[in-house]
Structures are given as C-alpha cells and as structure tokens.
Amino acid sequence: MNLILLGPPGAGKGTQSVVLSKKYNIPHISTGDILRESVKAGLPLGLEAKAFMDKGELVPDEIVTGIVVERLKKTDTKKGYILDGFPRTLQQAVDLDEALKKESGRIDMVLYFETSPKVAIERLSGRRVCKKCGFNYHVKNIPPKKEGVCDKCGGVLFQRPDDKEETVLNRLKVYEGQTKPLIEYYTKKGLLKKVSGDMMVEDLFNVISKIFSDMKLA
Ligand code: AMP
C-alpha cells in the first residue's frame, strides 16, 4: 500500500502516519522529519534547509525530491510506505511520478486531510515536541503528565521554531498557494480520497482503516 498524506500543516498527517505505520507495518516517510534530523546532525543538507524551514518556506524541490527518491530505494518500502508532507508542489508530484514510473512503482491512494484553518492554527501553536525522542504533545489536547517533560523518555519538551504564530500563518499561506493545487492533480488521476482532518485522532484512524479495508488496500 503506497500512500500519500496530503493536507495543511496541523492537519494531523504526522500523528496518523505514526499509527498507520504501526498497524500496517509500512514505513512512515516524513520529509519534515528527515530535514529536521539533517539540521540536528549539522549536515550540509540541514544547513541549507534550515533557513527555509525557519521562515515557513518550502525547501527547493530538487533537494526534497532527491531525498524521497533515495529513501524509496530502501528495501523496507517494498510492502508499501506512507509519504507525509511530500509532495508539496506540482513539480515534486510530477518528478515523483517520473521516478516511480522508472521503477514500475505507483501511488495507490492520496488521503487528503481537509482541515479548517482554525483547527490547524490551534494544533500547531499548542504543539510541543520531545527533544530526545521526538514524541509530539499538545498543551491542551495531549498534555504530558508533567509540564515540559516527556512521558515516554523524560526528555525536555520544546516548541518547534516554525510553530510560532507568525511562521504558522506563513506556512498556511504557502500551503494555499503551492500545495493545494495537488488536490486537483490527484483528483484527476482518480487517486484522491477526502477525510476530515478536524476529527479526533482515534476516530479518524478508524475512518481511514475502514477506507483501506473497503478498497481492499489492506
Ligand atoms: P513539516 O514537518 O512537514 O511541517 O515540514 C517542516 C518544514 O520542512 C516545511 O515547512 C518546509 O520548510 C520543509 N519541508 C518539508 N517537506 C517539504 C517538501 N515536500 N517540500 C519543501 N519543503 C518541505
């Protein structure tokens, strides 16, 4: 099952990816996570990407597409994969199609998380992430037992620099301008399936699981 999760920042794509990846035993490939790891490791790729990420702008297409094409060559993607946060531009989508065609691969479904800006802003501005293990919390919706401390590993929780309000607004603007056209692109290909990103995690997970079983994808 080869999936793309599409939707604005704050739609819950990352959260669903984690649970879906566990249930269906397929890797979760998040370009945002890969880029943040590169920043953390001080890699040249990270240094180049950081300036764009901190402003809420998109990292250039050729960099991001290169990362994904290399990642898809790994053997753990043979049974399927979840692309989270990629593609984000029409160019990335076209280049992904080209790369897949060469390997006789294909995308089975694009899940579009339709989400209201109010919910997205509320989720992003309240998000806190563990510095050590990367687990995500939310100050209201998923609070840790002890404020500022990760329940899982005791690590310190922090706010992603791009989750600050002014950057969040820019990320949503970038989504509207550059990523939204992908809805039409994948609708025309007959791959798009709309779900509500405003739903609670567990409820949405059940909706998606049913879609997969109805369509005999899993
Ligand atoms: P995310 O964690 O998916 O919200 O991504 C965080 C940031 O990483 C984005 O705001 C972009 O700066 C960068 N990024 C992630 N995925 C992509 C992509 N497919 N194309 C361009 N930039 C990306």
mmCIF file of C-alpha atoms in Angstrom, residues 68-192:
data_model
loop_
_atom_site.group_PDB
_atom_site.id
_atom_site.type_symbol
_atom_site.label_atom_id
_atom_site.label_comp_id
_atom_site.label_asym_id
_atom_site.label_seq_id
_atom_site.Cartn_x
_atom_site.Cartn_y
_atom_site.Cartn_z
ATOM 1 C CA VAL A 68 12.481 10.946 -1.208
ATOM 2 C CA VAL A 69 13.662 9.144 -4.345
ATOM 3 C CA GLU A 70 16.708 7.830 -2.427
ATOM 4 C CA ARG A 71 14.575 6.823 0.558
ATOM 5 C CA LEU A 72 12.144 4.882 -1.656
ATOM 6 C CA LYS A 73 15.033 2.719 -2.907
ATOM 7 C CA LYS A 74 15.397 1.130 0.532
ATOM 8 C CA THR A 75 14.042 -2.404 0.808
ATOM 9 C CA ASP A 76 11.672 -1.618 3.686
ATOM 10 C CA THR A 77 9.397 0.200 1.196
ATOM 11 C CA LYS A 78 8.702 -2.992 -0.809
ATOM 12 C CA LYS A 79 5.488 -3.735 1.142
ATOM 13 C CA GLY A 80 4.393 -0.108 0.970
ATOM 14 C CA TYR A 81 5.035 3.287 2.507
ATOM 15 C CA ILE A 82 3.396 6.452 3.782
ATOM 16 C CA LEU A 83 4.620 9.747 2.347
ATOM 17 C CA ASP A 84 3.877 12.515 4.843
ATOM 18 C CA GLY A 85 4.495 16.101 3.731
ATOM 19 C CA PHE A 86 5.644 15.126 0.241
ATOM 20 C CA PRO A 87 4.888 16.097 -2.485
ATOM 21 C CA ARG A 88 4.142 19.718 -1.611
ATOM 22 C CA THR A 89 4.387 21.306 -5.064
ATOM 23 C CA LEU A 90 3.199 20.291 -8.527
ATOM 24 C CA GLN A 91 6.821 19.926 -9.631
ATOM 25 C CA GLN A 92 7.502 17.478 -6.789
ATOM 26 C CA ALA A 93 4.405 15.460 -7.751
ATOM 27 C CA VAL A 94 5.432 15.292 -11.411
ATOM 28 C CA ASP A 95 9.011 14.326 -10.511
ATOM 29 C CA LEU A 96 7.743 11.667 -8.112
ATOM 30 C CA ASP A 97 5.572 10.177 -10.871
ATOM 31 C CA GLU A 98 8.567 10.099 -13.224
ATOM 32 C CA ALA A 99 10.780 8.421 -10.630
ATOM 33 C CA LEU A 100 8.102 5.843 -9.788
ATOM 34 C CA LYS A 101 7.495 5.083 -13.454
ATOM 35 C CA LYS A 102 11.168 4.195 -13.920
ATOM 36 C CA GLU A 103 10.914 1.649 -11.077
ATOM 37 C CA SER A 104 7.438 0.408 -12.131
ATOM 38 C CA GLY A 105 6.074 1.812 -8.892
ATOM 39 C CA ARG A 106 2.857 3.695 -8.293
ATOM 40 C CA ILE A 107 0.841 5.534 -5.675
ATOM 41 C CA ASP A 108 -2.306 3.642 -4.600
ATOM 42 C CA MET A 109 -4.111 6.433 -2.767
ATOM 43 C CA VAL A 110 -3.784 10.067 -1.738
ATOM 44 C CA LEU A 111 -5.561 10.786 1.521
ATOM 45 C CA TYR A 112 -6.498 14.445 1.630
ATOM 46 C CA PHE A 113 -6.946 15.735 5.191
ATOM 47 C CA GLU A 114 -9.431 18.576 4.778
ATOM 48 C CA THR A 115 -8.856 20.811 7.797
ATOM 49 C CA SER A 116 -10.174 24.168 8.931
ATOM 50 C CA PRO A 117 -7.513 26.868 9.408
ATOM 51 C CA LYS A 118 -8.798 27.435 12.970
ATOM 52 C CA VAL A 119 -8.099 23.823 13.978
ATOM 53 C CA ALA A 120 -4.724 23.809 12.184
ATOM 54 C CA ILE A 121 -3.554 27.004 13.933
ATOM 55 C CA GLU A 122 -4.748 25.780 17.307
ATOM 56 C CA ARG A 123 -2.937 22.444 16.892
ATOM 57 C CA LEU A 124 0.333 23.924 15.649
ATOM 58 C CA SER A 125 0.617 26.712 18.192
ATOM 59 C CA GLY A 126 -0.056 24.279 21.073
ATOM 60 C CA ARG A 127 2.279 21.545 19.813
ATOM 61 C CA ARG A 128 5.275 20.597 21.920
ATOM 62 C CA VAL A 129 7.899 18.071 20.844
ATOM 63 C CA CYS A 130 10.296 15.964 22.899
ATOM 64 C CA LYS A 131 13.886 16.988 22.204
ATOM 65 C CA LYS A 132 15.110 13.464 22.860
ATOM 66 C CA CYS A 133 12.607 11.036 21.282
ATOM 67 C CA GLY A 134 10.569 13.380 19.060
ATOM 68 C CA PHE A 135 7.166 12.411 20.521
ATOM 69 C CA ASN A 136 4.520 15.087 19.937
ATOM 70 C CA TYR A 137 2.286 16.596 22.628
ATOM 71 C CA HIS A 138 -0.279 19.388 22.688
ATOM 72 C CA VAL A 139 -0.625 21.746 25.647
ATOM 73 C CA LYS A 140 -4.414 21.206 25.755
ATOM 74 C CA ASN A 141 -5.278 18.110 23.695
ATOM 75 C CA ILE A 142 -2.390 15.768 24.563
ATOM 76 C CA PRO A 143 -0.694 17.261 27.630
ATOM 77 C CA PRO A 144 2.249 15.434 29.214
ATOM 78 C CA LYS A 145 1.774 14.202 32.800
ATOM 79 C CA LYS A 146 4.390 16.697 33.975
ATOM 80 C CA GLU A 147 4.567 20.048 32.220
ATOM 81 C CA GLY A 148 7.528 20.359 29.868
ATOM 82 C CA VAL A 149 8.672 16.738 30.375
ATOM 83 C CA CYS A 150 8.169 13.777 28.012
ATOM 84 C CA ASP A 151 6.103 10.909 29.498
ATOM 85 C CA LYS A 152 7.970 8.361 27.380
ATOM 86 C CA CYS A 153 11.626 9.209 27.965
ATOM 87 C CA GLY A 154 11.837 12.130 30.403
ATOM 88 C CA GLY A 155 13.233 14.417 27.670
ATOM 89 C CA VAL A 156 12.610 18.164 27.599
ATOM 90 C CA LEU A 157 9.640 19.398 25.530
ATOM 91 C CA PHE A 158 10.093 22.372 23.233
ATOM 92 C CA GLN A 159 8.158 24.365 20.651
ATOM 93 C CA ARG A 160 9.366 23.940 17.065
ATOM 94 C CA PRO A 161 10.644 27.329 15.821
ATOM 95 C CA ASP A 162 8.271 27.066 12.856
ATOM 96 C CA ASP A 163 5.281 26.517 15.163
ATOM 97 C CA LYS A 164 5.458 30.142 16.401
ATOM 98 C CA GLU A 165 2.361 32.051 15.338
ATOM 99 C CA GLU A 166 3.823 34.282 12.603
ATOM 100 C CA THR A 167 5.578 31.319 10.960
ATOM 101 C CA VAL A 168 2.448 29.171 11.200
ATOM 102 C CA LEU A 169 0.490 31.807 9.269
ATOM 103 C CA ASN A 170 3.153 31.818 6.551
ATOM 104 C CA ARG A 171 3.155 28.003 6.374
ATOM 105 C CA LEU A 172 -0.612 28.049 5.824
ATOM 106 C CA LYS A 173 -0.213 30.691 3.127
ATOM 107 C CA VAL A 174 2.472 28.622 1.415
ATOM 108 C CA TYR A 175 0.163 25.603 1.606
ATOM 109 C CA GLU A 176 -2.691 27.528 -0.032
ATOM 110 C CA GLY A 177 -0.502 28.780 -2.857
ATOM 111 C CA GLN A 178 1.838 25.864 -3.582
ATOM 112 C CA THR A 179 0.388 22.646 -2.202
ATOM 113 C CA LYS A 180 -3.371 22.997 -2.685
ATOM 114 C CA PRO A 181 -3.157 22.564 -6.494
ATOM 115 C CA LEU A 182 -2.179 18.953 -5.760
ATOM 116 C CA ILE A 183 -5.794 18.258 -4.781
ATOM 117 C CA GLU A 184 -6.817 18.755 -8.391
ATOM 118 C CA TYR A 185 -3.765 16.904 -9.710
ATOM 119 C CA TYR A 186 -4.566 13.747 -7.750
ATOM 120 C CA THR A 187 -8.336 14.062 -8.237
ATOM 121 C CA LYS A 188 -7.769 13.954 -11.999
ATOM 122 C CA LYS A 189 -5.716 10.802 -11.536
ATOM 123 C CA GLY A 190 -8.600 9.261 -9.562
ATOM 124 C CA LEU A 191 -6.379 8.782 -6.500
ATOM 125 C CA LEU A 192 -7.749 11.356 -4.064
#
